[in-house]
Amino acid sequence: MAERTAQGAGVLALVRSQLREYTGALQRVATQVLSDPPGAARATIVELAERSGTSPASITRFCRAVGFDGYADLRLALAGETGRAAQAAGWSEDIGRAIEPDDPLERVLGQIMAADTQAMRDTAALLDLAEVERAADAIVNANRVDIYGASGSALVGTEMQLSLNRLGLAAWSWLDVHNGLASAALLGSGDVAIGISHSGQTRETVEMLAEAGSRGAVTIALTGYPNSPLAELADLVLRTASQPTTYRPDALSARHPQLVVLDLLYIGVAQRTQAQII
């Protein structure tokens, strides 16, 4: 599947979602851009290289990594995005501040809202709606749907199972890898399997989805990392973003975006079936 580039999604959302995958100079450039987007939009290529402790060649490589031909295109995109963000500041003022043990809940609420709002916006920017459409078509035509996940992702999967059951569709969510593998081995070309893992590296989920794919099922990955093992083996990839805060690590902060994407997929299925919700 072709990965969305910065021209088709918010550049800051794309950089945030891929930050963990960058190394060395590229990671330093990405960190500098995220720490001061307006400053990056105003800086020359030499200035940004100095601020990030890299070189103009590294800046050029970073531009290409996020889908731009050169630095001028990146600056233009950053200027447009930071301008829109300034108009819709809302909850975003506290997003980068650490939560302290003695912070009042009013301030904590603001930071949680800021983080979740940013994660939702990033997810909307990164999500390939054509992939969602294809996933909905596959589910509507499926004989049965298996859903795999571990820990918190398993809870998200159970919610999706119940939603599909309300439409009268045969869906099962598997938390135990042994039962999940047994079920996956029974799938065929008329079935669908969904694997949920924010990191895309949860071994049990990868194993179950791989088994389902080997039996001919259409495989769907819900993950924040398009180059992860889970995404690489899936037929369709639904991307989500996260915005970690103190006490809420990366995977935990991805739960709301995951639910939103699965809600969108559920509604797409409901539109196609025009089913009465049970």
Coordinates of C-alpha atoms in Angstrom, one line a residue:
M1 CA 0.0 0.0 0.0
A2 CA 1.3 3.5 -0.9
E3 CA 2.0 5.6 2.2
R4 CA 0.5 9.0 2.3
T5 CA 2.9 11.9 1.9
A6 CA 3.0 15.3 3.5
Q7 CA 1.1 16.8 0.6
G8 CA -1.9 14.6 1.4
A9 CA -1.7 14.9 5.2
G10 CA -0.6 17.5 7.7
V11 CA 3.2 17.6 7.7
L12 CA 3.4 18.0 11.5
A13 CA 1.1 15.0 12.0
L14 CA 3.3 12.9 9.7
V15 CA 6.5 13.9 11.4
R16 CA 5.0 13.2 14.9
S17 CA 3.7 9.8 13.7
Q18 CA 7.1 8.8 12.3
L19 CA 9.4 10.3 14.9
R20 CA 10.3 7.0 16.5
E21 CA 11.4 5.6 13.1
Y22 CA 13.9 8.4 12.4
T23 CA 17.5 8.1 13.6
G24 CA 20.5 10.3 13.9
A25 CA 20.4 13.6 12.0
L26 CA 16.9 13.0 10.7
Q27 CA 15.5 12.6 14.2
R28 CA 17.3 15.8 15.3
V29 CA 15.7 17.7 12.4
A30 CA 12.3 16.3 13.2
T31 CA 12.6 17.1 16.9
Q32 CA 13.6 20.7 16.0
V33 CA 10.7 21.1 13.6
L34 CA 8.2 19.8 16.1
S35 CA 9.6 21.9 19.0
D36 CA 9.2 25.2 17.0
P37 CA 7.1 24.8 13.8
P38 CA 6.7 28.6 13.2
G39 CA 10.5 29.0 13.6
A40 CA 11.2 26.2 11.2
A41 CA 8.8 27.8 8.7
R42 CA 10.8 31.1 8.9
A43 CA 14.3 29.7 9.0
T44 CA 16.6 29.3 6.0
I45 CA 18.0 25.8 5.4
V46 CA 21.3 26.8 6.9
E47 CA 19.6 28.2 10.0
L48 CA 17.5 25.1 10.5
A49 CA 20.6 22.9 10.1
E50 CA 22.4 25.0 12.8
R51 CA 19.5 24.8 15.2
S52 CA 19.2 21.0 14.8
G53 CA 22.9 20.4 14.9
T54 CA 22.9 18.9 11.4
S55 CA 23.7 20.0 7.9
P56 CA 21.8 21.3 4.9
A57 CA 22.2 17.9 3.3
S58 CA 20.4 16.4 6.3
I59 CA 17.6 18.9 6.0
T60 CA 17.2 18.0 2.3
R61 CA 17.0 14.3 3.2
F62 CA 14.4 15.0 5.9
C63 CA 12.3 16.9 3.3
R64 CA 12.3 13.9 1.0
A65 CA 11.5 11.6 3.9
V66 CA 8.3 13.4 4.6
G67 CA 7.3 13.6 0.9
F68 CA 8.7 17.0 -0.3
D69 CA 11.0 17.6 -3.2
G70 CA 12.9 20.3 -1.4
Y71 CA 13.1 22.7 1.6
A72 CA 11.0 25.5 -0.1
D73 CA 8.0 23.1 -0.2
L74 CA 8.5 22.1 3.4
R75 CA 8.6 25.7 4.6
L76 CA 5.5 26.5 2.6
A77 CA 3.6 23.6 4.1
L78 CA 4.8 24.5 7.7
A79 CA 3.8 28.1 7.2
G80 CA 0.3 27.1 6.1
E81 CA -0.2 24.6 8.9
T82 CA 1.1 26.8 11.7
G83 CA -1.1 29.6 10.4
R84 CA -4.2 27.4 10.6
A85 CA -3.1 26.2 14.1
A86 CA -2.9 29.7 15.4
Q87 CA -6.5 30.4 14.3
A88 CA -7.7 27.3 16.2
A89 CA -5.4 27.4 19.2
G90 CA -8.2 26.3 21.6
W91 CA -6.9 23.6 23.9
S92 CA -3.5 23.5 22.5
E93 CA -1.7 26.0 24.8
D94 CA -0.7 23.4 27.4
I95 CA 0.0 20.4 25.1
G96 CA 3.8 20.3 25.7
R97 CA 3.8 20.8 29.5
A98 CA 4.6 17.9 31.8
I99 CA 1.9 17.0 34.3
E100 CA 3.1 17.5 37.9
P101 CA 1.9 15.5 40.9
D102 CA 0.5 18.7 42.5
D103 CA -1.2 20.1 39.4
P104 CA -4.9 20.9 39.9
L105 CA -7.3 18.7 37.9
E106 CA -8.5 21.7 36.0
R107 CA -5.0 22.1 34.5
V108 CA -4.7 18.3 33.9
L109 CA -8.0 18.3 32.1
G110 CA -6.8 21.0 29.8
Q111 CA -3.7 19.1 29.0
I112 CA -5.6 15.8 28.4
M113 CA -8.0 17.7 26.1
A114 CA -5.1 19.3 24.3
A115 CA -3.4 15.9 23.7
D116 CA -6.5 14.1 22.6
T117 CA -7.6 16.9 20.3
Q118 CA -4.2 16.9 18.7
A119 CA -4.2 13.1 18.3
M120 CA -7.6 13.3 16.7
R121 CA -6.5 16.0 14.3
D122 CA -3.4 14.0 13.4
T123 CA -5.3 10.9 12.9
A124 CA -7.8 12.6 10.5
A125 CA -4.8 14.0 8.6
L126 CA -3.0 10.6 8.3
L127 CA -6.0 8.3 7.7
D128 CA -6.4 7.1 4.2
L129 CA -10.2 7.1 3.6
A130 CA -9.9 5.0 0.5
E131 CA -8.5 2.2 2.8
V132 CA -11.4 2.6 5.2
E133 CA -13.8 2.3 2.2
R134 CA -12.1 -0.9 1.1
A135 CA -12.2 -2.3 4.6
A136 CA -15.9 -1.6 5.0
D137 CA -16.5 -3.3 1.6
A138 CA -14.5 -6.4 2.8
I139 CA -16.4 -6.6 6.1
V140 CA -19.8 -6.3 4.4
N141 CA -19.0 -9.2 2.1
A142 CA -17.3 -11.3 4.8
N143 CA -18.7 -14.6 6.1
R144 CA -17.1 -13.9 9.4
V145 CA -14.8 -11.3 11.0
D146 CA -12.0 -12.1 13.4
I147 CA -10.5 -9.3 15.6
Y148 CA -7.1 -9.7 17.3
G149 CA -5.5 -7.5 20.0
A150 CA -3.7 -7.7 23.3
S151 CA -4.1 -5.7 26.5
G152 CA -5.8 -2.3 25.8
S153 CA -6.1 -3.1 22.1
A154 CA -8.1 -6.2 23.0
L155 CA -10.7 -3.9 24.7
V156 CA -10.9 -1.8 21.6
G157 CA -11.4 -5.0 19.5
T158 CA -14.2 -6.1 21.7
E159 CA -16.0 -2.8 21.2
M160 CA -15.7 -3.3 17.5
Q161 CA -17.0 -6.9 17.7
L162 CA -20.1 -5.7 19.6
S163 CA -20.7 -2.9 17.1
L164 CA -20.6 -5.4 14.2
N165 CA -22.8 -7.8 16.1
R166 CA -25.4 -5.1 16.5
L167 CA -25.6 -5.0 12.7
G168 CA -26.2 -8.7 12.6
L169 CA -22.7 -9.6 11.4
A170 CA -20.7 -12.6 12.6
A171 CA -17.7 -11.2 14.4
W172 CA -15.4 -12.4 17.2
S173 CA -12.7 -10.7 19.2
W174 CA -9.9 -12.9 20.4
L175 CA -7.8 -12.0 23.4
D176 CA -6.0 -15.3 23.9
V177 CA -3.4 -16.0 21.2
H178 CA -4.0 -19.8 21.2
N179 CA -7.8 -19.4 20.7
G180 CA -7.1 -16.6 18.2
L181 CA -4.7 -18.8 16.2
A182 CA -7.2 -21.7 16.2
S183 CA -9.9 -19.4 14.9
A184 CA -7.6 -17.8 12.3
A185 CA -6.8 -21.3 10.9
L186 CA -10.5 -21.7 10.1
L187 CA -10.8 -18.6 8.1
G188 CA -10.9 -18.5 4.3
S189 CA -11.1 -16.2 1.3
G190 CA -14.6 -15.0 2.2
D191 CA -13.5 -13.8 5.6
V192 CA -11.8 -10.7 7.2
A193 CA -9.3 -10.4 10.0
I194 CA -8.5 -7.2 11.9
G195 CA -5.3 -6.8 14.0
I196 CA -5.1 -3.9 16.4
S197 CA -1.7 -2.8 17.8
H198 CA -0.6 0.8 18.1
S199 CA 3.1 -0.1 17.8
G200 CA 2.4 -2.8 15.2
Q201 CA 4.9 -5.0 17.0
T202 CA 2.8 -7.0 19.4
R203 CA 4.0 -10.5 18.6
E204 CA 0.7 -12.3 19.4
T205 CA -1.3 -10.0 17.2
V206 CA 1.1 -10.2 14.3
E207 CA 1.1 -14.0 14.5
M208 CA -2.7 -14.2 14.5
L209 CA -3.1 -11.8 11.6
A210 CA -0.4 -13.6 9.6
E211 CA -2.2 -16.9 10.1
A212 CA -5.5 -15.4 8.9
G213 CA -3.8 -14.0 5.9
S214 CA -2.2 -17.4 5.1
R215 CA -5.7 -18.9 4.9
G216 CA -6.9 -16.3 2.4
A217 CA -8.7 -13.8 4.6
V218 CA -8.5 -10.1 3.9
T219 CA -6.3 -8.7 6.6
I220 CA -6.6 -5.2 8.1
A221 CA -4.1 -3.5 10.5
L222 CA -5.1 -0.7 12.8
T223 CA -1.7 0.8 13.9
G224 CA 0.2 4.0 14.3
Y225 CA 3.2 2.7 12.4
P226 CA 2.9 2.0 8.6
N227 CA 6.3 0.3 8.5
S228 CA 5.7 -2.0 11.4
P229 CA 5.5 -5.8 11.1
L230 CA 1.7 -5.8 11.5
A231 CA 1.2 -3.2 8.7
E232 CA 3.7 -4.9 6.4
L233 CA 1.7 -8.1 6.4
A234 CA -1.8 -6.5 6.1
D235 CA -3.8 -6.0 2.9
L236 CA -5.2 -2.8 4.3
V237 CA -3.7 -0.3 6.9
L238 CA -5.7 2.1 8.9
R239 CA -3.4 4.6 10.6
T240 CA -3.9 6.3 13.9
A241 CA -1.9 8.9 15.8
S242 CA -1.2 9.5 19.4
Q243 CA 0.0 12.4 21.6
P244 CA 1.6 11.0 24.8
T245 CA 1.5 13.0 28.0
T246 CA 2.8 12.4 31.5
Y247 CA 1.2 9.2 32.9
R248 CA -0.3 8.4 29.5
P249 CA 2.3 6.7 27.3
D250 CA 2.2 6.3 23.5
A251 CA -0.1 3.2 23.3
L252 CA -2.5 4.4 26.0
S253 CA -2.9 7.8 24.4
A254 CA -3.8 6.0 21.1
R255 CA -7.0 4.5 22.4
H256 CA -9.4 7.4 21.6
P257 CA -8.1 7.7 18.0
Q258 CA -8.4 3.9 17.6
L259 CA -12.0 4.0 18.7
V260 CA -12.7 6.9 16.3
V261 CA -11.3 5.1 13.3
L262 CA -13.2 1.9 14.2
D263 CA -16.4 4.0 14.7
L264 CA -15.9 5.4 11.2
L265 CA -15.4 1.9 9.8
Y266 CA -18.5 0.7 11.7
I267 CA -20.6 3.5 10.2
G268 CA -19.2 2.7 6.7
V269 CA -20.4 -0.9 7.2
A270 CA -23.8 0.2 8.5
Q271 CA -24.3 2.5 5.5
R272 CA -23.6 -0.4 3.2
T273 CA -25.9 -2.9 4.9
Q274 CA -28.6 -0.4 5.8
A275 CA -29.2 -2.7 8.7
Q276 CA -31.4 -2.0 11.6
I277 CA -29.2 -1.8 14.7
I278 CA -29.9 -4.7 17.1

